[in-house]
Amino acid sequence: MIFGFKILCSHKYVLITAIVLVMTSVRHVQSQGKCAKLPIESSSGKKDYWAGTWKYFQDQERSIIIENNGDIKGDNDFSGGVCEDLVITKEHSATSAFVHGHLIYRIGTCFGCLILQQRTPNVIEMKSSTCTGFTAEEAKRQCTTNAIGAFVQLFRGNRLDVNCKNTFEGAFQFHYERADNEGICNNPENRILACQSPGSSFKDNFVVKQTFSKCQGNAASVDSTKQWWCLGSWKDPNDPTKTYSALWDNSEVLFDKQVRCLLTRTNQQLLDNQLRYTMSTTPNCNELQTEYEGPWRFLYQPALTNQQVELLQPACMLPQNFSGTWFTSSEFDSHVTINATHIQFNTKYTTFTSVDTFYSCQQTRDTRFLMKQVTQGRCEVDYVCFEFLPRHQNIIRFRMGKPYRVDQSMTETEESRQQMFKLACSWSAFTVSRTENLNYVYQTFILNPPAPVECPIGGIYNFTQIGEQDFKYRTKIRGVTERPRVAYQCDNVESEFKVCSVNPKTINLDTERCATVDHVGRPIGEYDEPDNYLQCVGYWQENQLSYLVTYDTEDSVAIFRCWVYERLGWKDIRMSRALRAACGPNQTPRSYSEAEGASLRLDLHENEREFDDCPQKFLDGRDSYMRASTVYILSASTKSVVNTYLLIMLITLSAVTKILLA
């Protein structure tokens, strides 16, 4: 390209300066045009983040500067490279917010490839080939192979703030060891704290505080506190179970001491919610291969902070008969421990992971208890209100209100606690909307293991099962012999539901019972044995429905089952079995489908024979607090007179008789 240029001065350096300016502008226009696909923002409107100054560690600190037009600068083998082509292999999407691609660069007459895969806003992994005189097409083909070495991590020189939630969230206690020392330091004061405040504009969302405490007799242990800024976390593309993280120590000056890499694995399967991590000693993540091998090795476990322990101090008492170990129907697999002042929920997520939540009694009024809630491993402290009904049998019925966050920076007073009681324990706090005020159902704590109580249903019935085949009761052949009825011929086989005075606390279910009798009307089925033994745990009436909870250790789905039952007539009873320990909100005695929260329905019809001696009994649970030992007077005189002297004489005579017989 030639510009008309009029020389107004006779000095030669003016002409030379003009030529240099023209050549520089020509080269800039060419490089801008060839890599125009490297914008500051992508088509989705998100920042590309490729352009900028990046640092990495290869035996020493190195840097690379990627211009907006793709040109490369810095102290590296491809410094001075001009971008010839840009290929985007992975654009912004709903599942990935970062761009992957490769650059074809030219230094003089040779070409090279630079593969860039962005992991976080502050981390890019790079592969590069040396400039060996290939053509642009050969360099592009080289980019599609894995023959150019391993990835190197580039860290943004001017880091961007990244939320630490994907790296650490909550409070942990840890023990650590160094690869060059055999000692393990497990001081209780070894803590890591990462408490994010939603919506906060301060650094608490971007910083992790790690406290190392010295262990006696361990020379390698240290006494220090680190404040790490999070650079982000990412999955290993070759092994998605591996998770890498990068941390920045702002107190250090040298780059090789500022940045550290962490490695953990998602499927570690350690007990007590423990997690293993390894940490590098340089800004090179490639020195970490597994969670067991690395310069620094950590074992983290969720813990309560000292401030949370102080806030859990109780200020009131729970009812005395609440103490014990309970099963709750409000969660799938939870165990509850209650003492005089605290409630602990242990909720099992998988075989190896669980969550412990603690509640501390703060204030009580009538049936409502204001509690503080703390989850182990998390930073939040909430106020939650419980409404407890008095315990009956093995059952505690309760409702739990909505949580209200506690401002841990404020000093609590009795007045502030009373104000919180009015807020958290108002009747509207127990429901999500006004429409639920009339439709709520109490949740239950069930004593585990329970002390069986007398069943509300008594007698002998045959039954019909209605529901899916997989949920029905089946005959269980106990013992070695398949059919041990060899001494007699059974002509009549029927089902049996039996609760008799011999064992009034257990329901005996038998799907195939021999109903044949001998010539005097006595049963000949001496080998019959029930298929299922259901122990009665408790029963009550709620919303004009009668509920029963049974306990069966042989139930493969749920050892506790909830039933809804009703009496249809003098001889007929209908029962609906729930899917688990909690009955569905729409479940009725007629239910048998999963849509209603039920799995089976039993239609019972009275079937007592002459010599069974098993009278009928039915309690609808209207008075579930009635004492177990109750005398039922079926026929009484209109007037009863008790002679006190005669009563004393009878008691004395009975005592003397016992002494003489002994």
XYZ file of C-alpha atoms in Angstrom:
662
model
C 0.000 0.000 0.000
C 1.433 3.433 -1.016
C 0.406 6.725 0.496
C 0.978 10.111 -1.150
C 3.473 11.726 1.161
C 4.935 15.192 0.584
C 8.310 15.745 2.220
C 8.398 19.244 3.611
C 11.711 18.750 5.365
C 15.065 17.725 3.942
C 16.113 15.628 6.945
C 16.355 11.901 6.205
C 15.024 10.727 9.550
C 11.614 12.153 8.763
C 11.277 9.896 5.714
C 12.468 6.839 7.661
C 9.978 7.507 10.495
C 7.103 7.751 8.033
C 7.978 4.403 6.410
C 8.144 2.651 9.796
C 4.740 4.022 10.791
C 3.181 2.826 7.548
C 4.623 -0.716 7.920
C 3.491 -0.954 11.539
C -0.053 0.040 10.664
C -0.156 -2.487 7.823
C 0.977 -5.351 10.096
C -1.558 -4.379 12.774
C -4.425 -4.394 10.300
C -3.424 -7.842 8.996
C -3.226 -9.468 12.462
C -6.496 -7.878 13.548
C -8.290 -9.280 10.538
C -7.051 -12.877 10.828
C -8.071 -13.368 14.478
C -11.223 -11.277 14.544
C -12.978 -14.192 16.343
C -11.326 -13.262 19.637
C -13.692 -10.569 20.918
C -13.869 -9.074 24.368
C -17.396 -10.473 24.628
C -18.813 -13.601 22.999
C -22.078 -13.946 21.117
C -23.839 -14.848 24.369
C -22.801 -11.539 25.916
C -20.405 -13.044 28.461
C -16.791 -12.000 28.758
C -14.334 -14.152 26.906
C -11.648 -13.766 29.597
C -8.859 -14.964 27.293
C -7.278 -11.578 26.825
C -4.984 -10.389 29.589
C -1.798 -11.168 31.483
C -1.414 -14.717 32.749
C 1.248 -16.306 34.948
C 2.353 -19.907 35.146
C 5.114 -21.978 36.706
C 7.561 -24.120 34.752
C 10.714 -24.458 36.846
C 10.350 -20.745 37.407
C 7.783 -17.998 37.125
C 6.762 -17.234 33.561
C 4.134 -14.998 32.028
C 2.122 -14.813 28.859
C 0.180 -11.831 27.540
C -2.687 -12.480 25.131
C -3.793 -9.377 23.283
C -7.390 -8.773 22.250
C -6.391 -9.599 18.679
C -4.720 -12.892 19.665
C -1.087 -11.737 19.481
C 1.161 -13.264 22.147
C 3.806 -11.614 24.313
C 5.736 -12.492 27.430
C 8.807 -14.443 28.555
C 8.072 -17.771 26.847
C 8.962 -19.767 23.755
C 6.126 -18.320 21.685
C 6.582 -14.690 22.686
C 6.135 -12.378 19.735
C 3.778 -14.763 18.007
C 1.212 -13.303 15.644
C -2.226 -14.910 15.618
C -2.918 -16.429 12.193
C -6.122 -18.304 12.965
C -8.495 -18.970 15.855
C -10.727 -22.052 16.146
C -13.388 -22.115 18.870
C -14.092 -25.738 19.863
C -16.461 -24.978 22.750
C -18.556 -21.816 22.946
C -20.492 -20.424 25.902
C -23.530 -22.564 26.709
C -25.981 -23.300 29.503
C -23.692 -26.017 30.880
C -20.336 -24.284 30.368
C -19.584 -20.605 30.854
C -16.077 -20.784 29.403
C -14.588 -20.944 25.908
C -12.265 -23.682 24.637
C -10.262 -23.364 21.449
C -6.815 -23.104 19.893
C -4.673 -20.425 18.297
C -2.427 -20.853 15.268
C 0.432 -18.407 15.740
C 3.369 -17.399 13.538
C 6.825 -16.282 14.545
C 8.668 -15.179 11.439
C 8.214 -18.000 8.954
C 7.351 -20.849 11.345
C 3.984 -21.771 12.821
C 2.872 -23.222 16.131
C -0.256 -24.260 18.033
C -1.586 -22.971 21.340
C -4.519 -24.889 22.896
C -6.444 -22.905 25.498
C -9.207 -24.353 27.702
C -10.678 -21.992 30.235
C -11.575 -23.629 33.571
C -12.516 -20.628 35.713
C -12.433 -16.837 35.246
C -8.925 -16.948 36.747
C -7.558 -20.234 35.372
C -6.801 -21.362 31.824
C -5.133 -24.668 30.979
C -2.718 -24.432 28.051
C -0.904 -26.799 25.733
C 1.637 -25.472 23.257
C 3.806 -26.735 20.411
C 7.150 -25.208 19.560
C 7.645 -23.195 16.414
C 9.268 -25.806 14.106
C 8.654 -24.448 10.629
C 5.323 -26.123 9.926
C 2.808 -24.566 7.632
C -0.400 -23.157 9.075
C -2.319 -26.275 7.995
C 0.193 -28.628 9.628
C 0.050 -26.611 12.844
C -3.755 -26.794 12.788
C -3.632 -30.589 12.409
C -1.193 -30.762 15.295
C -3.748 -28.966 17.498
C -6.214 -31.834 17.086
C -3.795 -34.452 18.486
C -2.525 -35.039 21.996
C 1.117 -35.211 20.962
C 2.071 -31.756 22.215
C 2.425 -32.492 25.926
C 0.425 -31.976 29.085
C -1.664 -29.014 30.170
C -0.066 -26.154 32.076
C -2.200 -23.959 34.343
C -2.259 -20.232 33.619
C -3.385 -17.941 36.441
C -4.720 -14.466 35.790
C -2.291 -11.780 36.856
C -5.027 -9.421 38.025
C -7.349 -11.956 39.628
C -11.118 -11.604 39.496
C -13.294 -12.186 42.579
C -14.882 -15.645 42.492
C -17.399 -16.992 45.014
C -15.853 -19.729 47.175
C -19.017 -21.836 47.303
C -17.742 -24.306 44.697
C -14.443 -24.673 46.567
C -15.345 -24.595 50.266
C -18.583 -23.856 52.036
C -19.057 -24.127 55.762
C -16.915 -24.940 58.793
C -14.488 -27.858 59.010
C -11.962 -29.316 61.385
C -8.975 -30.983 59.749
C -5.742 -32.805 60.374
C -2.770 -32.443 58.091
C 0.594 -33.959 57.279
C 3.480 -33.139 54.999
C 5.011 -35.590 52.545
C 8.520 -34.980 53.907
C 7.438 -35.703 57.495
C 5.805 -38.754 59.035
C 3.813 -36.938 61.700
C 0.082 -36.171 61.514
C -1.201 -33.085 63.300
C -4.783 -33.462 64.497
C -5.287 -30.447 66.736
C -8.988 -29.649 67.456
C -8.197 -26.012 66.675
C -7.211 -26.813 63.090
C -10.138 -25.105 61.415
C -11.189 -23.913 57.995
C -14.012 -21.403 57.739
C -15.813 -20.429 54.530
C -19.039 -18.629 55.372
C -20.735 -16.998 52.406
C -23.253 -14.224 52.955
C -25.797 -14.137 50.107
C -25.840 -10.748 48.421
C -22.873 -9.419 50.386
C -20.534 -7.088 48.531
C -17.707 -7.678 50.993
C -14.895 -10.214 50.780
C -16.645 -12.846 52.935
C -17.976 -14.526 49.774
C -14.534 -14.718 48.171
C -12.227 -15.689 51.071
C -11.487 -18.926 52.941
C -9.848 -18.664 56.362
C -7.623 -21.607 57.346
C -6.085 -21.886 60.824
C -3.146 -24.235 61.433
C -2.366 -25.156 65.038
C 0.821 -26.717 66.315
C 0.826 -30.278 67.640
C 3.035 -31.276 70.519
C 5.852 -33.578 69.434
C 5.371 -32.797 65.721
C 8.195 -30.595 64.488
C 6.594 -30.187 61.059
C 3.375 -28.690 62.452
C 2.906 -24.932 62.201
C 1.049 -22.166 64.010
C -0.376 -19.811 61.408
C -3.523 -18.464 59.794
C -3.982 -18.279 56.036
C -6.535 -16.157 54.229
C -7.068 -17.694 50.814
C -8.812 -15.922 47.946
C -10.640 -18.397 45.726
C -9.677 -18.555 42.061
C -12.318 -21.184 41.204
C -12.766 -24.952 40.907
C -13.028 -27.266 37.911
C -13.439 -30.929 37.002
C -10.686 -32.970 35.386
C -11.938 -33.532 31.789
C -10.357 -37.015 31.771
C -11.705 -38.016 35.197
C -14.869 -36.129 36.288
C -14.551 -37.481 39.848
C -11.432 -35.334 40.340
C -11.991 -31.724 41.355
C -9.183 -29.166 41.215
C -9.254 -25.803 42.977
C -6.894 -22.827 43.011
C -6.254 -20.523 45.983
C -4.414 -17.192 46.188
C -2.525 -16.025 49.295
C -2.551 -12.233 49.216
C 0.054 -11.934 51.980
C 2.778 -13.441 49.786
C 4.751 -11.397 47.263
C 6.367 -14.048 45.045
C 4.098 -15.790 42.573
C 5.428 -19.285 43.363
C 4.222 -18.810 46.964
C 0.997 -16.979 46.209
C -0.938 -19.642 44.301
C -1.685 -23.176 45.480
C -3.633 -26.014 43.877
C -6.001 -28.389 45.675
C -7.231 -31.805 44.566
C -10.091 -33.887 45.936
C -12.401 -36.621 44.667
C -16.189 -36.773 44.811
C -16.574 -40.549 45.366
C -14.197 -41.067 48.281
C -16.718 -43.034 50.398
C -15.185 -42.124 53.753
C -17.175 -42.451 56.949
C -18.325 -39.496 59.077
C -18.523 -37.166 56.052
C -14.743 -36.944 55.841
C -13.027 -35.604 52.717
C -9.394 -35.961 51.693
C -7.521 -33.159 49.935
C -3.971 -32.675 48.722
C -2.283 -29.314 48.211
C 0.654 -28.365 46.014
C 3.662 -26.310 47.094
C 3.906 -24.474 43.746
C 1.378 -23.018 41.268
C 1.516 -26.283 39.320
C -1.543 -28.532 39.602
C 0.157 -31.338 37.686
C 2.080 -32.419 40.788
C -1.233 -33.600 42.295
C -2.416 -36.985 41.055
C -4.680 -38.436 43.771
C -6.201 -37.262 47.032
C -3.676 -39.411 48.919
C -0.498 -38.211 47.192
C 0.759 -34.663 47.418
C 3.135 -32.377 49.322
C 0.388 -31.421 51.801
C -2.364 -33.887 52.756
C -5.558 -32.923 54.560
C -8.522 -34.796 56.038
C -11.530 -32.492 56.511
C -14.605 -33.158 58.635
C -17.655 -30.881 59.161
C -17.612 -29.182 62.562
C -19.339 -26.537 64.659
C -17.679 -23.186 65.168
C -16.955 -21.915 68.684
C -19.568 -19.211 68.224
C -22.203 -21.757 67.225
C -21.465 -23.825 70.335
C -22.013 -20.735 72.503
C -25.285 -19.923 70.752
C -26.572 -23.461 71.376
C -26.630 -22.965 75.154
C -30.194 -23.867 76.303
C -32.573 -21.563 78.149
C -35.548 -23.908 78.727
C -36.448 -27.575 79.155
C -38.259 -30.109 77.002
C -40.878 -32.484 78.512
C -39.249 -35.265 80.509
C -40.923 -38.119 78.626
C -39.452 -36.865 75.319
C -35.950 -38.127 76.127
C -34.830 -41.075 74.026
C -33.953 -42.187 70.513
C -36.610 -41.650 67.879
C -37.386 -42.302 64.246
C -38.974 -39.418 62.367
C -41.461 -39.789 59.557
C -40.740 -36.285 58.234
C -37.482 -37.341 56.527
C -36.573 -40.465 54.596
C -33.754 -41.862 56.752
C -33.227 -39.857 59.929
C -32.515 -40.743 63.521
C -33.432 -38.309 66.275
C -31.944 -38.087 69.760
C -33.714 -35.988 72.382
C -32.510 -35.086 75.870
C -33.772 -32.565 78.416
C -32.689 -29.493 76.403
C -31.566 -30.484 72.881
C -32.762 -32.346 69.787
C -30.320 -33.864 67.302
C -31.315 -34.942 63.796
C -28.944 -37.314 61.993
C -30.102 -37.443 58.369
C -28.452 -40.061 56.197
C -27.943 -39.065 52.558
C -25.874 -42.028 51.361
C -24.064 -44.934 52.985
C -21.120 -42.676 53.761
C -22.592 -39.187 54.119
C -25.005 -37.755 56.652
C -25.908 -34.384 58.155
C -26.249 -33.586 61.860
C -28.627 -30.788 62.840
C -28.902 -29.567 66.436
C -31.799 -27.753 68.091
C -31.497 -26.003 71.446
C -34.520 -25.004 73.538
C -34.671 -21.223 74.050
C -38.220 -20.360 75.074
C -41.514 -22.176 75.545
C -45.178 -21.303 75.825
C -48.072 -23.804 75.966
C -47.257 -26.363 73.222
C -44.771 -24.204 71.315
C -40.996 -24.351 71.767
C -38.629 -21.782 70.249
C -35.401 -23.533 69.244
C -32.054 -22.485 67.778
C -31.012 -24.563 64.797
C -27.404 -25.264 63.798
C -26.275 -27.713 61.111
C -22.832 -29.204 61.588
C -20.490 -28.008 58.865
C -22.560 -24.929 58.002
C -22.279 -21.382 59.220
C -25.924 -20.377 59.587
C -27.799 -20.193 62.889
C -31.605 -20.060 62.659
C -34.585 -19.783 64.954
C -37.158 -22.546 64.394
C -40.372 -23.106 66.323
C -41.773 -26.551 67.163
C -45.310 -27.298 68.209
C -45.355 -30.521 70.255
C -48.455 -32.417 71.288
C -48.176 -34.447 74.519
C -46.588 -37.840 74.011
C -48.905 -40.845 73.799
C -47.673 -44.448 73.666
C -44.534 -44.405 71.431
C -45.610 -41.347 69.437
C -44.803 -37.627 69.617
C -46.707 -35.511 67.116
C -45.226 -32.184 66.106
C -45.106 -29.404 63.560
C -42.013 -27.424 62.569
C -42.163 -23.760 61.582
C -40.181 -21.747 59.057
C -36.564 -20.814 59.916
C -35.554 -17.254 60.740
C -31.893 -16.301 60.475
C -29.987 -15.249 63.612
C -27.707 -12.233 63.284
C -24.599 -13.617 65.007
C -23.035 -10.152 65.289
C -25.852 -8.912 67.547
C -26.012 -9.499 71.298
C -29.145 -11.389 72.327
C -31.361 -10.188 75.130
C -34.509 -11.532 76.733
C -36.522 -8.884 74.928
C -35.094 -9.813 71.517
C -35.838 -13.468 72.227
C -39.434 -12.647 73.056
C -39.775 -10.687 69.833
C -38.382 -13.648 67.900
C -40.891 -15.956 69.638
C -43.754 -13.766 68.422
C -42.372 -13.956 64.888
C -41.188 -17.583 64.607
C -43.938 -19.162 66.743
C -46.915 -17.334 65.291
C -49.440 -19.789 63.917
C -48.892 -18.504 60.390
C -45.205 -19.515 60.617
C -46.139 -23.218 60.541
C -47.639 -23.100 57.047
C -46.463 -21.831 53.692
C -49.751 -20.261 52.654
C -53.175 -19.544 54.112
C -54.754 -22.420 52.187
C -52.650 -24.928 54.142
C -53.919 -23.799 57.520
C -56.857 -26.201 57.270
C -55.031 -29.086 55.565
C -51.905 -29.629 57.647
C -51.016 -33.012 59.154
C -48.787 -33.476 62.187
C -45.448 -35.175 61.667
C -44.377 -37.886 64.097
C -41.457 -39.017 66.205
C -41.602 -42.792 66.773
C -39.658 -44.361 69.630
C -36.929 -46.550 68.142
C -36.928 -49.345 69.134
C -40.537 -49.094 70.325
C -42.260 -50.601 73.341
C -45.305 -52.397 71.806
C -48.771 -51.375 72.942
C -52.106 -53.144 72.702
C -53.479 -52.932 69.188
C -56.668 -50.943 68.580
C -58.090 -53.834 66.548
C -58.757 -57.288 67.991
C -60.257 -60.528 66.694
C -59.759 -62.962 63.835
C -60.537 -61.868 60.277
C -59.867 -63.080 56.800
C -58.679 -60.371 54.456
C -58.544 -59.383 50.815
C -55.482 -57.509 49.494
C -56.029 -54.696 46.982
C -53.041 -53.061 45.331
C -50.055 -53.781 43.129
C -48.787 -57.339 43.200
C -45.289 -56.375 44.347
C -46.675 -54.677 47.464
C -48.892 -57.527 48.640
C -48.090 -59.868 51.514
C -46.827 -63.280 50.417
C -46.494 -66.670 52.044
C -43.164 -67.159 53.772
C -41.952 -70.733 53.968
C -39.938 -70.816 57.177
C -37.635 -73.804 57.623
C -36.215 -76.415 55.273
C -39.314 -78.343 54.186
C -41.324 -76.594 51.485
C -44.773 -77.702 52.673
C -44.569 -79.332 56.108
C -48.260 -80.381 56.077
C -47.648 -84.085 55.711
C -49.749 -85.455 58.562
C -53.099 -84.224 57.296
C -54.918 -83.063 54.202
C -56.045 -79.420 54.173
C -59.170 -78.886 52.094
C -59.780 -75.217 52.934
C -57.052 -72.534 52.761
C -57.771 -68.902 53.570
C -56.057 -65.728 54.795
C -55.985 -64.701 58.441
C -55.589 -61.409 60.327
C -55.395 -62.197 64.052
C -54.985 -60.165 67.241
C -55.932 -62.195 70.307
C -55.680 -61.814 74.063
C -52.704 -64.188 74.177
C -50.598 -61.458 72.499
C -52.760 -58.349 72.082
C -49.774 -56.188 71.009
C -49.005 -58.046 67.765
C -50.918 -58.432 64.502
C -50.413 -61.905 62.997
C -50.816 -61.952 59.219
C -51.031 -65.238 57.369
C -51.868 -65.285 53.664
C -52.430 -69.080 53.603
C -53.902 -70.631 56.723
C -55.478 -74.061 56.849
C -59.121 -73.483 57.844
C -60.112 -77.181 57.887
C -61.471 -78.432 61.242
C -61.904 -81.903 62.676
C -65.183 -83.637 63.610
C -65.604 -81.585 66.804
C -64.819 -78.251 65.173
C -61.200 -77.837 66.256
C -58.561 -76.703 63.716
C -56.224 -79.350 62.353
C -53.645 -76.860 60.988
C -51.105 -77.399 63.769
C -48.204 -76.398 61.512
C -49.625 -73.007 60.547
C -47.341 -70.087 61.305
C -48.014 -66.410 60.496
C -46.087 -64.869 57.606
C -45.733 -61.419 59.196
C -45.687 -60.144 62.762
C -46.651 -56.474 63.028
C -46.160 -54.941 66.455
C -48.471 -52.066 67.291
C -46.525 -48.896 68.191
C -49.263 -46.299 68.609
C -52.600 -45.067 67.304
C -54.556 -41.830 67.315
C -57.323 -39.925 65.572
C -56.628 -36.815 63.510
C -58.840 -34.945 61.073
C -61.567 -37.540 61.747
C -59.312 -40.337 60.502
C -57.878 -43.154 62.610
C -54.121 -43.777 62.304
C -52.027 -46.756 63.393
C -48.233 -47.246 63.288
C -46.793 -50.778 63.184
C -43.263 -52.134 63.524
C -41.964 -55.044 61.437
C -38.232 -55.806 61.403
C -38.673 -58.075 58.353
C -40.166 -55.321 56.181
C -37.631 -54.676 53.420
C -39.032 -51.216 52.587
C -39.706 -49.586 55.964
C -39.690 -51.146 59.416
C -42.295 -48.585 60.513
C -45.566 -48.405 58.567
C -48.464 -46.021 58.940
C -52.037 -47.261 58.466
C -55.370 -45.466 58.086
C -58.260 -47.635 59.272
C -62.011 -47.494 59.807
C -64.849 -49.757 60.860
C -67.477 -50.410 58.198
C -69.832 -52.496 60.323
C -69.976 -54.986 63.161
C -67.834 -57.510 61.259
C -65.974 -55.490 58.627
C -62.861 -53.255 58.876
C -60.899 -51.504 56.148
C -57.192 -50.592 56.432
C -54.869 -48.688 54.065
C -51.095 -49.134 54.380
C -48.790 -46.199 53.574
C -45.618 -46.369 51.544
C -43.498 -45.681 54.640
C -43.773 -44.450 58.229
C -45.812 -41.371 57.307
C -49.319 -41.547 55.935
C -50.005 -39.454 52.877
C -51.932 -36.201 53.294
C -54.607 -37.468 50.886
C -54.634 -41.041 52.168
C -57.922 -42.507 53.400
C -58.910 -46.051 54.451
C -59.987 -46.661 50.848
C -56.578 -45.740 49.356
C -54.273 -48.298 47.760
C -52.391 -46.355 45.040
C -49.048 -44.549 45.225
C -50.693 -41.338 44.020
C -52.506 -41.159 47.364
C -49.441 -42.167 49.380
C -50.637 -45.749 49.914
C -49.254 -49.113 48.829
C -51.918 -51.637 49.899
C -55.457 -51.948 51.210
C -56.794 -54.739 53.392
C -60.516 -55.482 53.572
C -61.133 -57.478 56.771
C -64.156 -59.662 57.493
C -64.750 -61.262 60.905
C -63.959 -64.985 60.820
C -63.791 -66.317 64.402
C -64.477 -70.023 64.842
C -65.989 -71.778 67.823
C -62.796 -72.685 69.674
C -60.624 -69.697 68.626
C -61.362 -67.689 71.801
C -60.412 -64.371 70.172
C -63.025 -61.674 70.851
C -63.442 -58.602 68.693
C -62.113 -55.196 69.684
C -62.037 -51.825 67.969
C -60.680 -48.452 69.130
C -60.787 -45.491 66.752
C -57.989 -43.619 68.564
C -60.255 -40.867 69.752
C -58.634 -40.991 73.185
C -55.078 -42.083 72.493
C -53.951 -40.880 75.937
C -56.099 -43.483 77.721
C -54.116 -45.642 80.122
C -53.264 -49.108 78.873
C -54.707 -50.924 81.916
C -58.426 -50.232 81.659
C -61.368 -52.218 83.053
C -64.353 -52.357 80.669
C -67.667 -52.870 82.568
C -70.047 -54.496 80.127
C -72.969 -54.909 82.540
C -73.276 -52.969 85.799
C -75.990 -52.599 88.416
C -77.731 -49.304 88.782
C -76.778 -49.114 92.459
C -73.590 -50.312 94.068
C -72.819 -50.250 97.788
C -69.322 -51.022 99.042
C -68.939 -52.313 102.595
C -65.571 -50.959 103.765
C -65.210 -53.445 106.631
C -65.998 -56.390 104.382
C -63.423 -55.215 101.850
C -60.730 -54.971 104.561
C -61.557 -58.470 105.788
C -61.276 -59.917 102.273
C -57.898 -58.288 101.700
C -56.600 -59.546 105.080
C -57.883 -63.060 104.423
C -56.196 -63.103 101.016
C -52.865 -62.060 102.543
C -53.069 -64.708 105.291
C -53.896 -67.400 102.754
C -50.822 -66.517 100.681
C -48.601 -66.735 103.790
C -49.994 -70.132 104.789
C -49.611 -71.518 101.254
C -46.019 -70.283 101.085
